[in-house]
Amino acid sequence: MSSIPLPLAAFFMDVLIVCLFFSKKAQVNKETQIYSVLIIVNLLECIFNVFGLLYIRNVGDLFFSSLIQKVDLLFMLFWVTMMFIYIYLVSGVKYNKHMKKVVFFLLGIFSVAVLVSPCVPIIKEAAIDSSGLSPIFTYLYVALALIGIIVCIFISVLKDTKNIFNKKYFPFYSFVLLAIGALVLRSHMSELIFEPFVMGYVGLIMYFTIENPDVKMIAALNEAKLSAEKANRAKSEFLSNMSHEIRTPLNAIVGFSDCILEEETLEMTKADAKDIKLASENLLEIVNGILDISKIEADKMEIVETDYNPVEIFDNVAKLVKPRIGDKPIELNVKFAPDIPYVLHGDGGKLRQIITNILTNAIKYTEEGSVSFSVNCLNEENTSKLVISVEDTGRGIKPEQIDKLFTKFQRLDEDKNTTLEGTGLGLAITKRFVEMLGGKIVVQSKYGEGSKFTVYLKQRIVTMNRPDNVENQEFINTMQIKLFDFTDSRVLVVDDNKINIKVALKLLSNYGINADSCESGFDAINRVKMGTIYDLILLDDMMPKMSGVETLKQLRECVVYDIPVVALTANALAGMKEKYLAEGFDDYLSKPIEKNELYRVLLTHLNKKMKKKEEKDNNLEKTFVVPKLKEQTSRKSVLVVDDNKINIKIATKLLSNHDLEIDSSLSGIEAIEKVKNKEYDLIFLDIMMPEMDGVETLKHIRELGFKKPIVTLTADAVSGAREKYLAEGFDDYIAKPIDNKIIDEIIFKYLK
Ligand code: ADP
C-alpha cells in the first residue's frame, strides 16, 4: 500500500470519471460494459486502499492487515482480467466461446490461491508492502494476463501493421509505460505505491478511446439516416414512376402518328390526331406538375389576382374532366349554389387547378358510382366564403394513409402496382395552392366506400349579380378577339429545330400570318441587316453557336427600329420568364406553344399592324347602339388617352354606341396639347404610359384649368387601385378589360 496522497488523488480522478461516464447516456455495448466495470473497480480499489492503509497503520491487527492486503491483490487480479478481456474483444482476434470460461476459471483458481496463501504486510516508513506466496501468485497472474494481451495485439498487428496504432490499445500502452515508470520510481521512493494512480489514469485514457457515442446523437443520426433513405427511396420510385408516366403518352403519340402516316381517310386521321392531342395534353400536365413543384420549392410561385367569373371556372373544369370518365359507369353530378357571386377577385387560375386536381383524382380513383362536385357559398358584405366539395364513391383511403396524401411524389400503397397513372404531385400542389390562397383543404374518407375533399376559400366579391346585358359582354369579348387582323404582319421565327419551326409557322398561319423562319441567330441578324422589317420575332434561346440571348443583343445593336422580340423556349423552369425579360426580351412563350398564349403575344406586340375587319365592324355597330343614351349625350366630345393602339380601338368601339365626338392620343404630352386646343367634356386616361404617366398628365391637364371629369382607364386592378386613383384626383375608375356596362354608366353619369 502506498502513502495517502497518491491514492487520494486517484480517488478524486476516479470519482470524476465515474460521474462523467454515468451522467451521459451511453449506448450499451460490450466495450462500455467492460469500461463501466473497470472504473467502478478503480473507485472501490481506491476507497479500500485509503481505509486499508489507515487501518494497518493505526490498528495493525495482523490477521485483518493480511486480509486487507489480499483483497487489495484481488482487485488487481480482477482489473487486469478486465483489461485482457477488453483487448481481446477490440483486437478482432477470432472469438472463441470457451475463452471467457478459461479466463474466469484461471481468475477463480488464482483468487483462491491468493486468499489462502500467506501474505505478510511489511510497513516501510510511510508505505506498506507485502510478502509471501499471495503476492507471488498475483504477479504470476498479472504476468499471464499481460502475455495474453500482448499475444492479442500481436495477432492483430500481423493482420495489418497499422493496427499497432489502433487507439483502443493506447490505454494498454499507457498502462505498460506507467507501470514501468512506477517500478522505477518505487525503487527510489519506496514510500510511494502507484497502483491506484496507474489504474485510475488508464481509466481516464480509456474514457477517450472507447466507443462511447452519445445516445441522443445516435438517435438523431439514425433518424437522419432513415429519412435520407426514405427520401432516396421516394426519389427512385418517383423516377421509375415518372419514366412510366412520360412513356405512356409518348407511346400513344408515336403509335398514333405512325397510324396517321398509313391512313387513307380524313376521318381516321382526325380520330388519331385527337388521341395524339389528348396524350400530348397528359404529357404537358406532367411537365407542368413538375414545374409547379419546382416553382413552389424555389419560392417562385406567385399569386396572380384578377377578377374572374367563378361559375364559369367551375363549369369549365367540370366539362374538361368529364371525358376522363371514359367507359366507367360513373355519374358526374354538378351543383353550384345560385348565390355564388358573378365576379370574384383572386387567383382564378390556381382555383381552377385546385378543382381540376381533386376532381380528376375522384374520377381516377372511382370505378363505379358517382362523383359529386358542388360549390356552396356564404356571402358576407364584400367577401364570399366558398365551400367547394368533391365526393366520390371510389376506393377510399385508409385512415393511416391520409397523412401521406399531400406529400409530394407519394402515391399510396394501393397504386404501386396498378395501371392508374399518376405522379403523386397533384395533391401536394393542390394543398400548397390552397394555402397560398389562404384557404383550407379537408379530406374525409372511408376505405372501400369513398372520399370527400372539401376546400374552404374566401374571395373578395367584385360583382354580386350577373348583369342583364351579359350576352352583350360575351359578344364584346369575342368581338375584341375577332376585331384584329394580323395578316399584314411580318413575323420571323428563329429556331434551330425544324419541327419546332414547322409547328410555330402552322400556328401562326391560323391567324393568317405568313411568317418567315430561319435556323440560327446569324441568319436572323442577316435578314434584319439586309433590310427586312419585321413586326415581331419569335426567338429560341437554346441554339448552338449563338444563343437566343446573344442573338438578341446583336439584334438590338444593329436594328434602329423598336422590334419586339419574344423568347421562345422549352426552358420553362421557375423564374425563367423573369430571367428572359431581364435579358431584354419583350415577352416569353414556352414550348409547346399554347394557342391562347400565342394569341396574347400577337395581340400585345402586333398592335401597330392591326386593322379592323370592316365587315365585322358593320355588324358590331348595330349591336352596340343604345338609343336612350344616344339622345342624352348628343355631340359631347370625349378624349381617350392610351399608349396602346388596341386599347384605344376597343374604347373607341365601345364609346361609339353613344353619339360622341371621340378623339384619341397616344401619349400624355399629346393629350395636353389636345386639351389646350379643344374643349372636351370627358377624358379617359390610361395610367401606365411611357414618358408621362397618367397621374402626371392629369396634373398638367388640371393646371390648364380643365374642370370636366377625368376617368382613369387602367389595367391596374389590384385591390385598392380604385381608391388610390380617386385619391390622386381622378373622378372615376374603370379597370381593363373594359366592361361596356361600366362605360355606359360613366357616360350616363357624366354626360347626361
Ligand atoms: P397522383 O398523381 O398519384 O394521383 P396525387 O397527389 O393527386 O397523385 O394523389 C396522391 C395519392 O392520393 C394518389 O396516388 C391516390 O393514391 C390517393 N388519392 C387521391 N385522391 C383520391 C381519391 N379521391 N380516392 C382515393 N385515393 C385518392
Coordinates of N, CA and C and ligand atoms in Angstrom, one line a residue, residues 361-362 364-365 392 395-397 405 410-412 415 422-427 451 453, ligand 1:
N361 N -58.8 13.3 -59.6 CA -58.5 12.2 -58.8 C -59.7 11.4 -58.4
A362 N -60.8 12.2 -58.2 CA -62.1 11.5 -57.8 C -62.5 10.6 -58.9
K364 N -60.5 9.4 -61.3 CA -59.4 8.4 -61.5 C -59.5 7.2 -60.5
Y365 N -59.8 7.5 -59.2 CA -59.8 6.5 -58.2 C -61.2 6.0 -57.9
D392 N -66.7 11.2 -53.9 CA -66.8 10.1 -54.8 C -67.2 8.8 -54.1
R395 N -62.6 4.0 -54.2 CA -62.0 3.0 -53.3 C -61.7 3.6 -51.9
G396 N -61.7 4.9 -51.7 CA -61.4 5.4 -50.4 C -60.0 5.3 -50.0
I397 N -59.7 5.9 -48.8 CA -58.3 5.9 -48.3 C -58.2 5.5 -46.9
L405 N -51.2 11.7 -48.2 CA -51.8 12.2 -49.4 C -51.1 13.4 -50.0
Q410 N -45.5 11.1 -53.3 CA -46.0 9.9 -52.6 C -47.3 9.5 -53.2
R411 N -47.3 8.2 -53.6 CA -48.6 7.6 -54.0 C -48.9 6.6 -53.0
L412 N -50.1 6.3 -52.8 CA -50.5 5.3 -51.7 C -50.1 3.9 -52.2
D415 N -51.5 2.1 -55.1 CA -51.2 2.5 -56.5 C -49.9 1.9 -57.1
G422 N -50.2 8.3 -62.5 CA -50.2 9.4 -61.5 C -48.7 9.6 -61.1
T423 N -48.5 10.8 -60.6 CA -47.1 11.2 -60.2 C -47.0 11.4 -58.7
G424 N -48.1 11.5 -58.1 CA -48.1 11.8 -56.6 C -47.8 13.3 -56.4
L425 N -48.0 14.1 -57.4 CA -47.7 15.5 -57.3 C -48.9 16.4 -57.1
G426 N -50.0 15.9 -57.7 CA -51.3 16.6 -57.7 C -51.7 17.2 -56.4
L427 N -51.8 16.3 -55.4 CA -52.4 16.8 -54.1 C -51.4 17.7 -53.4
S451 N -64.5 8.9 -50.9 CA -63.7 10.0 -50.2 C -64.5 11.3 -50.5
F453 N -63.3 15.4 -50.6 CA -62.3 16.5 -50.5 C -63.1 17.8 -50.4
Ligands
ADP1 P1 -51.5 11.0 -58.3 O1 -50.8 11.7 -59.5 O2 -50.9 9.7 -57.9 O3 -53.0 10.9 -58.5 P2 -52.0 12.9 -56.2 O4 -51.1 13.7 -55.4 O5 -53.1 13.6 -56.9 O6 -51.1 12.0 -57.1 O7 -52.7 11.9 -55.2 C1 -51.8 11.2 -54.2 C2 -52.4 9.8 -53.9 O8 -53.6 10.0 -53.1 C3 -52.9 9.1 -55.1 O9 -51.8 8.3 -55.6 C4 -54.0 8.2 -54.6 O10 -53.5 7.0 -54.0 C5 -54.6 9.0 -53.4 N1 -55.9 9.7 -53.8 C6 -56.0 10.9 -54.2 N2 -57.3 11.2 -54.4 C7 -58.0 10.1 -54.1 C8 -59.4 9.7 -54.1 N3 -60.4 10.6 -54.5 N4 -59.7 8.4 -53.7 C9 -58.8 7.6 -53.3 N5 -57.4 7.8 -53.3 C10 -57.1 9.1 -53.7

